[in-house]
Amino acid sequence: MKALGNKGIYASLVMCVLFAACTSSEELKKSLVGKYASEGEDEYDSFRDTLEIKLRDNGHFDVQTIAHWSAAKMDNPLRPNKNKVAGDWNNYGPEGVEVAMLQTSDTTLRITDPLTNEVKRIFVKSQGKTLERTVRGGVRKIYHKVE
C-alpha cells in the first residue's frame, strides 16, 4: 500500500512538471509574436532591419524580414549598389517568409531549409523580448521587440 502511495506522489509530480513545462512553452510562444528591430553598421554602411514573427495554427512560426534599410556613411558615386549618397536611406524590401519551430530546451527558433536540411537558429532571450540571429558572413544581429 505504501509503494502505491509513493507511485501516486511521483506520478503527480511528473504531471505537475509536464503541466508547468507546457504552460511556459505556450506563454513563450505568445510572447514571441510581434515585430523586432535591429540596428548595425559596417565600415561603409548603416543598417536597420525589421523582423516580424507570426504564430501559425499548427504551433509553428512565420518569420519574415519586412524591411531592410541601409544608408552610406560617406558619399561615393562609384559604389555598385543603391548606397551612393550619405544619409540617404534605401529600402531593399521584404524577404520571403520562413517557417520556424520553437525548440524549448534551448529556447531557439529553428528554420530548416527544405532542400539542404540546413538549420538556421534564432536564439530567444529575455522571455521573447530579444532575438539573436547570425546572418550571411557570420554577422550577428540582435533584434529588440518593438511591438
Tab-separated table of N, CA and C in Angstrom:
chain	number	residue	atom	x	y	z
A	1	MET	N	0.821	-1.193	0.000
A	1	MET	CA	0.000	0.000	0.000
A	1	MET	C	0.869	1.262	0.000
A	2	LYS	N	1.978	1.168	0.755
A	2	LYS	CA	2.872	2.313	0.836
A	2	LYS	C	3.526	2.579	-0.532
A	3	ALA	N	3.890	1.499	-1.251
A	3	ALA	CA	4.501	1.643	-2.575
A	3	ALA	C	3.527	2.280	-3.552
A	4	LEU	N	2.259	1.943	-3.450
A	4	LEU	CA	1.234	2.521	-4.320
A	4	LEU	C	1.101	4.016	-4.056
A	5	GLY	N	1.174	4.403	-2.782
A	5	GLY	CA	1.099	5.824	-2.429
A	5	GLY	C	2.282	6.597	-2.971
A	6	ASN	N	3.499	6.001	-2.901
A	6	ASN	CA	4.699	6.661	-3.438
A	6	ASN	C	4.605	6.835	-4.945
A	7	LYS	N	4.078	5.824	-5.644
A	7	LYS	CA	3.924	5.922	-7.082
A	7	LYS	C	2.932	7.018	-7.452
A	8	GLY	N	1.896	7.166	-6.641
A	8	GLY	CA	0.923	8.237	-6.873
A	8	GLY	C	1.557	9.609	-6.714
A	9	ILE	N	2.407	9.742	-5.711
A	9	ILE	CA	3.089	11.021	-5.480
A	9	ILE	C	4.029	11.329	-6.642
A	10	TYR	N	4.805	10.308	-7.075
A	10	TYR	CA	5.709	10.511	-8.206
A	10	TYR	C	4.942	10.863	-9.479
A	11	ALA	N	3.845	10.178	-9.687
A	11	ALA	CA	3.037	10.458	-10.884
A	11	ALA	C	2.510	11.881	-10.850
A	12	SER	N	2.054	12.335	-9.665
A	12	SER	CA	1.541	13.708	-9.564
A	12	SER	C	2.646	14.727	-9.787
A	13	LEU	N	3.855	14.447	-9.282
A	13	LEU	CA	4.963	15.369	-9.503
A	13	LEU	C	5.305	15.459	-10.990
A	14	VAL	N	5.342	14.312	-11.650
A	14	VAL	CA	5.628	14.314	-13.078
A	14	VAL	C	4.566	15.090	-13.838
A	15	MET	N	3.314	14.910	-13.492
A	15	MET	CA	2.223	15.635	-14.151
A	15	MET	C	2.365	17.142	-13.925
A	16	CYS	N	2.727	17.548	-12.720
A	16	CYS	CA	2.904	18.975	-12.421
A	16	CYS	C	4.049	19.565	-13.247
A	17	VAL	N	5.164	18.837	-13.336
A	17	VAL	CA	6.302	19.314	-14.113
A	17	VAL	C	5.928	19.434	-15.586
A	18	LEU	N	5.243	18.427	-16.128
A	18	LEU	CA	4.817	18.483	-17.520
A	18	LEU	C	3.852	19.629	-17.773
A	19	PHE	N	2.938	19.856	-16.854
A	19	PHE	CA	1.985	20.951	-16.988
A	19	PHE	C	2.705	22.292	-16.969
A	20	ALA	N	3.652	22.438	-16.045
A	20	ALA	CA	4.416	23.694	-15.961
A	20	ALA	C	5.230	23.913	-17.229
A	21	ALA	N	5.837	22.858	-17.763
A	21	ALA	CA	6.637	22.985	-18.988
A	21	ALA	C	5.757	23.378	-20.166
A	22	CYS	N	4.592	22.766	-20.287
A	22	CYS	CA	3.694	23.094	-21.400
A	22	CYS	C	3.154	24.507	-21.266
A	23	THR	N	2.833	24.924	-20.045
A	23	THR	CA	2.300	26.265	-19.821
A	23	THR	C	3.351	27.318	-20.171
A	24	SER	N	4.590	27.128	-19.714
A	24	SER	CA	5.619	28.122	-20.008
A	24	SER	C	5.931	28.150	-21.503
A	25	SER	N	5.846	27.006	-22.167
A	25	SER	CA	6.068	26.951	-23.605
A	25	SER	C	4.999	27.753	-24.347
A	26	GLU	N	3.745	27.600	-23.940
A	26	GLU	CA	2.660	28.355	-24.576
A	26	GLU	C	2.805	29.856	-24.324
A	27	GLU	N	3.210	30.228	-23.118
A	27	GLU	CA	3.415	31.648	-22.816
A	27	GLU	C	4.556	32.216	-23.653
A	28	LEU	N	5.629	31.427	-23.813
A	28	LEU	CA	6.755	31.872	-24.629
A	28	LEU	C	6.329	32.036	-26.076
A	29	LYS	N	5.529	31.101	-26.585
A	29	LYS	CA	5.041	31.208	-27.966
A	29	LYS	C	4.262	32.501	-28.170
A	30	LYS	N	3.381	32.814	-27.223
A	30	LYS	CA	2.582	34.041	-27.341
A	30	LYS	C	3.448	35.288	-27.229
A	31	SER	N	4.480	35.238	-26.381
A	31	SER	CA	5.325	36.426	-26.197
A	31	SER	C	6.232	36.685	-27.401
A	32	LEU	N	6.490	35.663	-28.209
A	32	LEU	CA	7.358	35.837	-29.377
A	32	LEU	C	6.692	36.607	-30.510
A	33	VAL	N	5.389	36.565	-30.587
A	33	VAL	CA	4.666	37.189	-31.688
A	33	VAL	C	4.845	38.704	-31.639
A	34	GLY	N	5.204	39.292	-32.773
A	34	GLY	CA	5.350	40.739	-32.844
A	34	GLY	C	6.441	41.158	-33.801
A	35	LYS	N	6.825	42.428	-33.707
A	35	LYS	CA	7.865	42.986	-34.578
A	35	LYS	C	9.107	43.288	-33.747
A	36	TYR	N	10.248	43.089	-34.397
A	36	TYR	CA	11.539	43.292	-33.760
A	36	TYR	C	12.392	44.176	-34.662
A	37	ALA	N	13.230	45.023	-34.058
A	37	ALA	CA	14.086	45.931	-34.824
A	37	ALA	C	15.544	45.705	-34.472
A	38	SER	N	16.403	45.893	-35.484
A	38	SER	CA	17.838	45.741	-35.304
A	38	SER	C	18.541	46.902	-35.992
A	39	GLU	N	19.620	47.379	-35.384
A	39	GLU	CA	20.445	48.416	-35.991
A	39	GLU	C	21.891	47.950	-35.980
A	40	GLY	N	22.627	48.300	-37.005
A	40	GLY	CA	24.036	47.928	-37.068
A	40	GLY	C	24.755	48.741	-38.120
A	41	GLU	N	26.053	48.488	-38.239
A	41	GLU	CA	26.845	49.198	-39.238
A	41	GLU	C	28.082	48.386	-39.560
A	42	ASP	N	28.643	48.683	-40.708
A	42	ASP	CA	29.943	48.153	-41.068
A	42	ASP	C	30.814	49.340	-41.458
A	43	GLU	N	31.887	49.076	-42.135
A	43	GLU	CA	32.821	50.149	-42.479
A	43	GLU	C	32.205	51.209	-43.381
A	44	TYR	N	31.277	50.793	-44.258
A	44	TYR	CA	30.741	51.698	-45.263
A	44	TYR	C	29.288	52.121	-45.052
A	45	ASP	N	28.479	51.255	-44.418
A	45	ASP	CA	27.033	51.482	-44.343
A	45	ASP	C	26.483	51.356	-42.929
A	46	SER	N	25.299	51.939	-42.748
A	46	SER	CA	24.496	51.741	-41.547
A	46	SER	C	23.264	50.941	-41.956
A	47	PHE	N	22.771	50.097	-41.049
A	47	PHE	CA	21.648	49.216	-41.370
A	47	PHE	C	20.553	49.311	-40.326
A	48	ARG	N	19.313	49.111	-40.765
A	48	ARG	CA	18.147	48.986	-39.884
A	48	ARG	C	17.240	47.918	-40.481
A	49	ASP	N	16.936	46.909	-39.698
A	49	ASP	CA	16.075	45.824	-40.157
A	49	ASP	C	14.876	45.694	-39.238
A	50	THR	N	13.758	45.262	-39.813
A	50	THR	CA	12.565	44.954	-39.036
A	50	THR	C	12.163	43.523	-39.348
A	51	LEU	N	11.997	42.735	-38.303
A	51	LEU	CA	11.648	41.324	-38.405
A	51	LEU	C	10.273	41.129	-37.790
A	52	GLU	N	9.417	40.367	-38.440
A	52	GLU	CA	8.079	40.099	-37.910
A	52	GLU	C	7.907	38.599	-37.693
A	53	ILE	N	7.351	38.252	-36.544
A	53	ILE	CA	7.083	36.847	-36.212
A	53	ILE	C	5.594	36.696	-35.963
A	54	LYS	N	4.999	35.709	-36.656
A	54	LYS	CA	3.573	35.400	-36.504
A	54	LYS	C	3.422	33.943	-36.115
A	55	LEU	N	2.460	33.657	-35.251
A	55	LEU	CA	2.166	32.289	-34.827
A	55	LEU	C	1.163	31.673	-35.783
A	56	ARG	N	1.468	30.479	-36.267
A	56	ARG	CA	0.570	29.757	-37.169
A	56	ARG	C	-0.367	28.863	-36.360
A	57	ASP	N	-1.393	28.348	-37.007
A	57	ASP	CA	-2.362	27.485	-36.334
A	57	ASP	C	-1.749	26.183	-35.835
A	58	ASN	N	-0.723	25.685	-36.512
A	58	ASN	CA	-0.122	24.405	-36.125
A	58	ASN	C	0.965	24.540	-35.072
A	59	GLY	N	1.171	25.732	-34.503
A	59	GLY	CA	2.167	25.940	-33.457
A	59	GLY	C	3.523	26.378	-33.969
A	60	HIS	N	3.732	26.392	-35.287
A	60	HIS	CA	4.978	26.877	-35.866
A	60	HIS	C	4.882	28.397	-36.026
A	61	PHE	N	5.967	29.009	-36.482
A	61	PHE	CA	6.015	30.462	-36.631
A	61	PHE	C	6.383	30.843	-38.060
A	62	ASP	N	5.819	31.951	-38.528
A	62	ASP	CA	6.247	32.583	-39.766
A	62	ASP	C	7.230	33.680	-39.377
A	63	VAL	N	8.436	33.637	-39.933
A	63	VAL	CA	9.480	34.617	-39.650
A	63	VAL	C	9.796	35.330	-40.958
A	64	GLN	N	9.680	36.676	-40.957
A	64	GLN	CA	9.930	37.432	-42.180
A	64	GLN	C	10.605	38.751	-41.854
A	65	THR	N	11.649	39.066	-42.625
A	65	THR	CA	12.243	40.401	-42.565
A	65	THR	C	11.370	41.279	-43.443
A	66	ILE	N	10.627	42.204	-42.820
A	66	ILE	CA	9.668	43.013	-43.576
A	66	ILE	C	10.272	44.313	-44.088
A	67	ALA	N	11.423	44.721	-43.544
A	67	ALA	CA	12.097	45.925	-44.041
A	67	ALA	C	13.591	45.779	-43.795
A	68	HIS	N	14.354	46.105	-44.811
A	68	HIS	CA	15.815	46.059	-44.718
A	68	HIS	C	16.331	47.382	-45.276
A	69	TRP	N	16.684	48.300	-44.374
A	69	TRP	CA	17.130	49.627	-44.765
A	69	TRP	C	18.640	49.727	-44.635
A	70	SER	N	19.257	50.507	-45.528
A	70	SER	CA	20.678	50.794	-45.392
A	70	SER	C	20.974	52.182	-45.955
A	71	ALA	N	22.041	52.770	-45.427
A	71	ALA	CA	22.464	54.099	-45.872
A	71	ALA	C	23.985	54.159	-45.843
A	72	ALA	N	24.552	54.837	-46.835
A	72	ALA	CA	26.002	55.007	-46.891
A	72	ALA	C	26.452	55.990	-45.821
A	73	LYS	N	27.651	55.764	-45.310
A	73	LYS	CA	28.216	56.690	-44.330
A	73	LYS	C	28.890	57.884	-45.018
A	74	MET	N	29.420	57.632	-46.230
A	74	MET	CA	30.090	58.703	-46.980
A	74	MET	C	29.622	58.670	-48.428
A	75	ASP	N	29.586	59.846	-49.059
A	75	ASP	CA	29.217	59.908	-50.482
A	75	ASP	C	30.258	59.156	-51.323
A	76	ASN	N	29.745	58.331	-52.239
A	76	ASN	CA	30.619	57.618	-53.155
A	76	ASN	C	29.805	57.231	-54.388
A	77	PRO	N	29.845	58.038	-55.449
A	77	PRO	CA	29.027	57.772	-56.633
A	77	PRO	C	29.448	56.528	-57.418
A	78	LEU	N	30.583	55.925	-57.093
A	78	LEU	CA	31.066	54.762	-57.826
A	78	LEU	C	30.642	53.426	-57.202
A	79	ARG	N	29.919	53.467	-56.109
A	79	ARG	CA	29.513	52.212	-55.463
A	79	ARG	C	28.533	51.453	-56.350
A	80	PRO	N	28.572	50.120	-56.329
A	80	PRO	CA	27.723	49.320	-57.224
A	80	PRO	C	26.279	49.145	-56.736
A	81	ASN	N	25.971	49.536	-55.516
A	81	ASN	CA	24.596	49.362	-55.017
A	81	ASN	C	23.894	50.711	-54.885
A	82	LYS	N	22.760	50.720	-54.244
A	82	LYS	CA	21.967	51.955	-54.096
A	82	LYS	C	22.625	52.973	-53.177
A	83	ASN	N	23.487	52.528	-52.276
A	83	ASN	CA	24.065	53.413	-51.265
A	83	ASN	C	25.203	54.256	-51.833
A	84	LYS	N	24.829	55.325	-52.509
A	84	LYS	CA	25.823	56.220	-53.106
A	84	LYS	C	25.894	57.557	-52.374
A	85	VAL	N	24.774	57.957	-51.736
A	85	VAL	CA	24.703	59.260	-51.070
A	85	VAL	C	24.613	59.037	-49.561
A	86	ALA	N	25.470	59.713	-48.825
A	86	ALA	CA	25.489	59.569	-47.368
A	86	ALA	C	24.177	60.046	-46.761
A	87	GLY	N	23.640	59.257	-45.836
A	87	GLY	CA	22.416	59.633	-45.135
A	87	GLY	C	21.140	59.380	-45.899
A	88	ASP	N	21.217	58.924	-47.137
A	88	ASP	CA	20.040	58.620	-47.937
A	88	ASP	C	19.677	57.148	-47.694
A	89	TRP	N	18.566	56.907	-46.964
A	89	TRP	CA	18.172	55.552	-46.579
A	89	TRP	C	17.436	54.867	-47.729
A	90	ASN	N	17.855	53.653	-48.048
A	90	ASN	CA	17.268	52.856	-49.122
A	90	ASN	C	16.653	51.590	-48.540
A	91	ASN	N	15.432	51.285	-48.981
A	91	ASN	CA	14.750	50.076	-48.522
A	91	ASN	C	14.924	48.994	-49.579
A	92	TYR	N	15.468	47.863	-49.169
A	92	TYR	CA	15.666	46.746	-50.082
A	92	TYR	C	14.469	45.797	-50.077
A	93	GLY	N	13.407	46.166	-49.379
A	93	GLY	CA	12.162	45.410	-49.421
A	93	GLY	C	12.132	44.194	-48.521
A	94	PRO	N	10.975	43.542	-48.481
A	94	PRO	CA	10.824	42.371	-47.614
A	94	PRO	C	11.494	41.133	-48.211
A	95	GLU	N	11.821	40.198	-47.335
A	95	GLU	CA	12.357	38.914	-47.765
A	95	GLU	C	11.240	37.882	-47.679
A	96	GLY	N	11.495	36.694	-48.145
A	96	GLY	CA	10.496	35.626	-48.113
A	96	GLY	C	10.184	35.166	-46.703
A	97	VAL	N	9.027	34.537	-46.546
A	97	VAL	CA	8.600	34.021	-45.248
A	97	VAL	C	9.271	32.672	-45.004
A	98	GLU	N	9.838	32.520	-43.805
A	98	GLU	CA	10.443	31.253	-43.410
A	98	GLU	C	9.612	30.658	-42.280
A	99	VAL	N	9.503	29.342	-42.250
A	99	VAL	CA	8.736	28.661	-41.203
A	99	VAL	C	9.703	28.156	-40.144
A	100	ALA	N	9.425	28.505	-38.887
A	100	ALA	CA	10.305	28.122	-37.782
A	100	ALA	C	9.537	27.315	-36.742
A	101	MET	N	10.277	26.447	-36.062
A	101	MET	CA	9.734	25.683	-34.945
A	101	MET	C	10.447	26.140	-33.684
A	102	LEU	N	9.708	26.229	-32.580
A	102	LEU	CA	10.300	26.625	-31.305
A	102	LEU	C	10.887	25.399	-30.627
A	103	GLN	N	12.169	25.472	-30.295
A	103	GLN	CA	12.847	24.420	-29.541
A	103	GLN	C	12.942	24.931	-28.113
A	104	THR	N	12.101	24.405	-27.221
A	104	THR	CA	12.035	24.941	-25.866
A	104	THR	C	13.225	24.549	-25.008
A	105	SER	N	13.913	23.459	-25.338
A	105	SER	CA	15.030	23.018	-24.498
A	105	SER	C	16.161	24.053	-24.477
A	106	ASP	N	16.425	24.709	-25.600
A	106	ASP	CA	17.457	25.745	-25.625
A	106	ASP	C	16.908	27.100	-26.076
A	107	THR	N	15.604	27.247	-26.069
A	107	THR	CA	14.878	28.461	-26.477
A	107	THR	C	15.443	29.068	-27.763
A	108	THR	N	15.297	28.311	-28.842
A	108	THR	CA	15.672	28.790	-30.153
A	108	THR	C	14.525	28.559	-31.124
A	109	LEU	N	14.451	29.418	-32.108
A	109	LEU	CA	13.581	29.189	-33.252
A	109	LEU	C	14.460	28.543	-34.311
A	110	ARG	N	14.018	27.416	-34.854
A	110	ARG	CA	14.817	26.692	-35.841
A	110	ARG	C	14.120	26.690	-37.184
A	111	ILE	N	14.837	27.146	-38.189
A	111	ILE	CA	14.331	27.212	-39.556
A	111	ILE	C	15.123	26.192	-40.378
A	112	THR	N	14.432	25.203	-40.918
A	112	THR	CA	15.090	24.157	-41.697
A	112	THR	C	14.861	24.404	-43.181
A	113	ASP	N	15.948	24.457	-43.932
A	113	ASP	CA	15.859	24.607	-45.380
A	113	ASP	C	15.373	23.279	-45.966
A	114	PRO	N	14.264	23.290	-46.709
A	114	PRO	CA	13.702	22.037	-47.210
A	114	PRO	C	14.584	21.317	-48.233
A	115	LEU	N	15.462	22.020	-48.916
A	115	LEU	CA	16.303	21.384	-49.932
A	115	LEU	C	17.601	20.824	-49.358
A	116	THR	N	18.240	21.574	-48.482
A	116	THR	CA	19.544	21.162	-47.967
A	116	THR	C	19.487	20.614	-46.547
A	117	ASN	N	18.367	20.763	-45.878
A	117	ASN	CA	18.204	20.384	-44.468
A	117	ASN	C	19.121	21.176	-43.539
A	118	GLU	N	19.641	22.293	-44.010
A	118	GLU	CA	20.449	23.175	-43.170
A	118	GLU	C	19.526	23.860	-42.172
A	119	VAL	N	19.968	23.940	-40.918
A	119	VAL	CA	19.148	24.538	-39.867
A	119	VAL	C	19.735	25.882	-39.474
A	120	LYS	N	18.904	26.928	-39.566
A	120	LYS	CA	19.284	28.259	-39.087
A	120	LYS	C	18.627	28.434	-37.723
A	121	ARG	N	19.371	28.995	-36.775
A	121	ARG	CA	18.824	29.177	-35.437
A	121	ARG	C	18.719	30.651	-35.083
A	122	ILE	N	17.606	30.988	-34.438
A	122	ILE	CA	17.410	32.318	-33.872
A	122	ILE	C	17.281	32.114	-32.369
A	123	PHE	N	18.216	32.653	-31.608
A	123	PHE	CA	18.210	32.482	-30.161
A	123	PHE	C	17.228	33.462	-29.523
A	124	VAL	N	16.388	32.948	-28.645
A	124	VAL	CA	15.383	33.751	-27.959
A	124	VAL	C	15.919	34.076	-26.569
A	125	LYS	N	15.945	35.355	-26.231
A	125	LYS	CA	16.467	35.786	-24.931
A	125	LYS	C	15.443	36.687	-24.247
A	126	SER	N	15.548	36.805	-22.964
A	126	SER	CA	14.704	37.711	-22.163
A	126	SER	C	13.218	37.460	-22.380
A	127	GLN	N	12.820	36.187	-22.335
A	127	GLN	CA	11.413	35.797	-22.472
A	127	GLN	C	10.776	36.351	-23.737
A	128	GLY	N	11.503	36.327	-24.840
A	128	GLY	CA	10.952	36.730	-26.123
A	128	GLY	C	11.082	38.203	-26.443
A	129	LYS	N	11.801	38.970	-25.642
A	129	LYS	CA	11.946	40.403	-25.901
A	129	LYS	C	13.183	40.711	-26.756
A	130	THR	N	14.105	39.750	-26.862
A	130	THR	CA	15.319	39.930	-27.648
A	130	THR	C	15.591	38.661	-28.451
A	131	LEU	N	15.974	38.838	-29.707
A	131	LEU	CA	16.339	37.721	-30.578
A	131	LEU	C	17.752	37.946	-31.082
A	132	GLU	N	18.498	36.865	-31.246
A	132	GLU	CA	19.857	36.945	-31.774
A	132	GLU	C	19.968	35.983	-32.950
A	133	ARG	N	20.418	36.513	-34.077
A	133	ARG	CA	20.470	35.721	-35.308
A	133	ARG	C	21.800	35.964	-36.012
A	134	THR	N	22.400	34.903	-36.530
A	134	THR	CA	23.616	35.027	-37.327
A	134	THR	C	23.219	34.939	-38.790
A	135	VAL	N	23.613	35.941	-39.567
A	135	VAL	CA	23.245	36.002	-40.985
A	135	VAL	C	24.493	35.808	-41.848
A	136	ARG	N	24.343	36.033	-43.136
A	136	ARG	CA	25.442	35.830	-44.089
A	136	ARG	C	26.758	36.442	-43.605
A	137	GLY	N	27.820	35.696	-43.830
A	137	GLY	CA	29.144	36.197	-43.474
A	137	GLY	C	29.441	36.131	-41.988
A	138	GLY	N	28.597	35.479	-41.211
A	138	GLY	CA	28.833	35.357	-39.783
A	138	GLY	C	28.486	36.604	-38.979
A	139	VAL	N	27.784	37.542	-39.580
A	139	VAL	CA	27.393	38.772	-38.881
A	139	VAL	C	26.268	38.446	-37.905
A	140	ARG	N	26.422	38.855	-36.660
A	140	ARG	CA	25.422	38.602	-35.630
A	140	ARG	C	24.529	39.826	-35.485
A	141	LYS	N	23.201	39.601	-35.606
A	141	LYS	CA	22.250	40.700	-35.450
A	141	LYS	C	21.414	40.446	-34.195
A	142	ILE	N	21.190	41.524	-33.450
A	142	ILE	CA	20.368	41.443	-32.245
A	142	ILE	C	19.128	42.298	-32.486
A	143	TYR	N	17.979	41.658	-32.353
A	143	TYR	CA	16.698	42.309	-32.560
A	143	TYR	C	16.017	42.529	-31.216
A	144	HIS	N	15.464	43.725	-31.024
A	144	HIS	CA	14.714	44.046	-29.805
A	144	HIS	C	13.245	44.226	-30.170
A	145	LYS	N	12.373	43.722	-29.320
A	145	LYS	CA	10.938	43.776	-29.599
A	145	LYS	C	10.446	45.214	-29.545
A	146	VAL	N	9.665	45.601	-30.550
A	146	VAL	CA	9.117	46.960	-30.609
A	146	VAL	C	7.610	46.966	-30.479
A	147	GLU	N	6.961	45.838	-30.634
A	147	GLU	CA	5.505	45.737	-30.533
A	147	GLU	C	5.112	44.651	-29.614
